[in-house]
Tab-separated table of C-alpha atoms in Angstrom:
chain	number	residue	atom	x	y	z
A	1	UNK	CA	-33.635	48.219	-82.787
A	2	UNK	CA	-36.153	50.657	-81.352
A	3	UNK	CA	-38.743	52.439	-83.426
A	4	UNK	CA	-39.380	55.816	-81.826
A	5	UNK	CA	-41.663	58.570	-82.881
A	6	UNK	CA	-40.248	62.071	-83.106
A	7	UNK	CA	-41.984	63.038	-79.880
A	8	UNK	CA	-40.621	59.991	-78.007
A	9	UNK	CA	-37.122	60.676	-79.289
A	10	UNK	CA	-37.360	64.333	-78.248
A	11	UNK	CA	-38.521	63.312	-74.769
A	12	UNK	CA	-35.600	60.872	-74.371
A	13	UNK	CA	-33.198	63.489	-75.672
A	14	UNK	CA	-34.406	66.072	-73.152
A	15	UNK	CA	-34.114	63.567	-70.311
A	16	UNK	CA	-30.523	62.681	-71.285
A	17	UNK	CA	-29.413	66.266	-71.930
A	18	UNK	CA	-28.022	68.212	-69.046
A	19	UNK	CA	-29.347	71.739	-68.714
A	20	UNK	CA	-26.684	74.369	-69.227
A	21	UNK	CA	-26.537	77.197	-66.758
A	22	UNK	CA	-25.913	79.972	-69.278
A	23	UNK	CA	-25.656	82.634	-66.586
A	24	UNK	CA	-22.517	80.821	-65.357
A	25	UNK	CA	-21.015	79.347	-68.525
A	26	UNK	CA	-21.190	82.467	-70.704
A	27	UNK	CA	-19.342	84.768	-68.276
A	28	UNK	CA	-16.725	82.056	-67.611
A	29	UNK	CA	-16.133	81.634	-71.350
A	30	UNK	CA	-15.893	85.405	-71.767
A	31	UNK	CA	-13.412	85.832	-68.905
A	32	UNK	CA	-11.170	82.899	-69.816
A	33	UNK	CA	-11.217	83.779	-73.520
A	34	UNK	CA	-10.355	87.340	-72.540
A	35	UNK	CA	-7.487	86.109	-70.371
A	36	UNK	CA	-6.107	84.154	-73.335
A	37	UNK	CA	-6.241	87.360	-75.386
A	38	UNK	CA	-4.548	89.290	-72.565
A	39	UNK	CA	-1.827	86.621	-72.497
A	40	UNK	CA	-1.378	87.087	-76.242
A	41	UNK	CA	-1.031	90.849	-75.744
A	42	UNK	CA	1.526	90.264	-72.984
A	43	UNK	CA	3.572	88.166	-75.397
A	44	UNK	CA	3.329	90.897	-78.055
A	45	UNK	CA	4.519	93.528	-75.579
A	46	UNK	CA	7.310	91.256	-74.349
A	47	UNK	CA	8.547	90.512	-77.863
A	48	UNK	CA	8.427	94.208	-78.749
A	49	UNK	CA	10.362	94.984	-75.562
A	50	UNK	CA	12.993	92.572	-76.829
A	51	UNK	CA	13.308	94.731	-79.966
A	52	UNK	CA	10.975	93.073	-82.476
A	53	UNK	CA	8.630	94.934	-84.781
A	54	UNK	CA	4.853	94.875	-84.257
A	55	UNK	CA	4.392	92.414	-87.132
A	56	UNK	CA	7.041	89.964	-85.906
A	57	UNK	CA	5.903	90.292	-82.283
A	58	UNK	CA	2.306	89.520	-83.291
A	59	UNK	CA	3.417	86.493	-85.288
A	60	UNK	CA	5.563	85.199	-82.440
A	61	UNK	CA	2.713	85.762	-79.989
A	62	UNK	CA	0.394	83.622	-82.122
A	63	UNK	CA	3.066	80.962	-82.437
A	64	UNK	CA	3.602	80.964	-78.673
A	65	UNK	CA	-0.124	80.563	-77.977
A	66	UNK	CA	-0.341	77.707	-80.502
A	67	UNK	CA	2.666	76.019	-78.894
A	68	UNK	CA	1.300	76.432	-75.364
A	69	UNK	CA	-2.117	75.062	-76.366
A	70	UNK	CA	-0.483	72.071	-78.082
A	71	UNK	CA	1.710	71.478	-75.033
A	72	UNK	CA	-1.252	71.665	-72.661
A	73	UNK	CA	-3.172	69.287	-74.928
A	74	UNK	CA	-0.267	66.845	-74.924
A	75	UNK	CA	-0.055	67.039	-71.137
A	76	UNK	CA	-3.820	66.380	-70.946
A	77	UNK	CA	-4.463	69.742	-69.259
A	78	UNK	CA	-6.165	71.697	-72.054
A	79	UNK	CA	-9.432	69.753	-71.759
A	80	UNK	CA	-9.568	70.534	-68.026
A	81	UNK	CA	-9.365	74.251	-68.804
A	82	UNK	CA	-11.849	73.904	-71.674
A	83	UNK	CA	-14.273	72.057	-69.394
A	84	UNK	CA	-14.725	75.267	-67.426
A	85	UNK	CA	-14.054	77.795	-70.182
A	86	UNK	CA	-16.169	76.299	-72.958
A	87	UNK	CA	-15.961	78.439	-76.072
A	88	UNK	CA	-13.510	80.724	-74.277
A	89	UNK	CA	-10.736	78.294	-75.223
A	90	UNK	CA	-12.171	77.228	-78.553
A	91	UNK	CA	-12.655	80.580	-80.220
A	92	UNK	CA	-9.075	81.924	-80.052
A	93	UNK	CA	-6.237	80.307	-81.992
A	94	UNK	CA	-5.707	77.992	-79.027
A	95	UNK	CA	-8.829	76.039	-79.975
A	96	UNK	CA	-7.464	75.342	-83.452
A	97	UNK	CA	-4.156	74.225	-81.968
A	98	UNK	CA	-5.974	71.903	-79.563
A	99	UNK	CA	-8.068	70.391	-82.364
A	100	UNK	CA	-5.048	69.684	-84.573
A	101	UNK	CA	-3.015	68.287	-81.678
A	102	UNK	CA	-5.873	66.020	-80.563
A	103	UNK	CA	-6.213	64.613	-84.075
A	104	UNK	CA	-2.478	63.979	-84.231
A	105	UNK	CA	-2.409	62.297	-80.809
A	106	UNK	CA	-5.418	60.128	-81.587
A	107	UNK	CA	-3.866	58.606	-84.698
A	108	UNK	CA	-0.195	58.401	-83.698
A	109	UNK	CA	-0.549	54.639	-83.228
A	110	UNK	CA	-1.087	54.278	-86.994
A	111	UNK	CA	2.426	55.501	-87.696
A	112	UNK	CA	4.161	58.727	-88.623
A	113	UNK	CA	2.939	58.986	-92.232
A	114	UNK	CA	-0.581	57.551	-92.347
A	115	UNK	CA	-1.431	58.282	-88.733
A	116	UNK	CA	0.197	61.430	-87.463
A	117	UNK	CA	1.063	62.997	-90.816
A	118	UNK	CA	-2.246	62.419	-92.576
A	119	UNK	CA	-4.795	62.632	-89.776
A	120	UNK	CA	-3.464	65.954	-88.503
A	121	UNK	CA	-5.003	67.492	-91.616
A	122	UNK	CA	-8.497	66.164	-90.906
A	123	UNK	CA	-8.981	69.323	-88.868
A	124	UNK	CA	-6.407	71.659	-90.397
A	125	UNK	CA	-7.154	70.793	-94.033
A	126	UNK	CA	-10.644	72.285	-94.296
A	127	UNK	CA	-9.571	75.392	-92.380
A	128	UNK	CA	-6.615	75.935	-94.708
A	129	UNK	CA	-8.715	75.297	-97.839
A	130	UNK	CA	-11.501	77.664	-96.799
A	131	UNK	CA	-8.979	80.268	-95.687
A	132	UNK	CA	-7.214	80.170	-99.052
A	133	UNK	CA	-10.472	80.224	-101.004
A	134	UNK	CA	-11.837	83.119	-98.943
A	135	UNK	CA	-8.637	85.138	-99.354
A	136	UNK	CA	-8.637	84.510	-103.120
A	137	UNK	CA	-12.299	85.551	-103.354
A	138	UNK	CA	-11.659	88.705	-101.316
A	139	UNK	CA	-8.670	89.473	-103.537
A	140	UNK	CA	-10.822	89.196	-106.679
A	141	UNK	CA	-13.498	91.416	-105.124
A	142	UNK	CA	-10.855	93.971	-104.145
A	143	UNK	CA	-9.447	93.998	-107.680
A	144	UNK	CA	-12.923	94.494	-109.141
A	145	UNK	CA	-13.597	97.437	-106.808
A	146	UNK	CA	-10.240	99.012	-107.614
A	147	UNK	CA	-10.992	98.827	-111.345
A	148	UNK	CA	-14.101	100.948	-110.865
């Protein structure tokens, strides 16, 4: 076991860390994230063209993007896109789909119930809990404002 001072650790950390070229990575993330959003809009327009309402078309568009991200994750292609896109693939709903699918794939060897069924919620669980708590809190705040 090595005993390092804070300065020694920081020096080793800087040597091991690769410098990010922000002038390249930020525009790539912006463009690829934007293309994912454009794809979502294309699905909305397509579903509306097929006679669905705005609400149903939006829901189906989200579902389609989640499915495509899960499929690309399962085919081991999503990480290749994310390698170049960075946060451009993580910020939209596709990033959540990738995270849940990765957790499910990682633990599938433990079985359907304890592996796939339980571990899938290691990522989804906190998101669902915080989403429900935030919506309940916003609902209470809205009710308070409507009373006054």
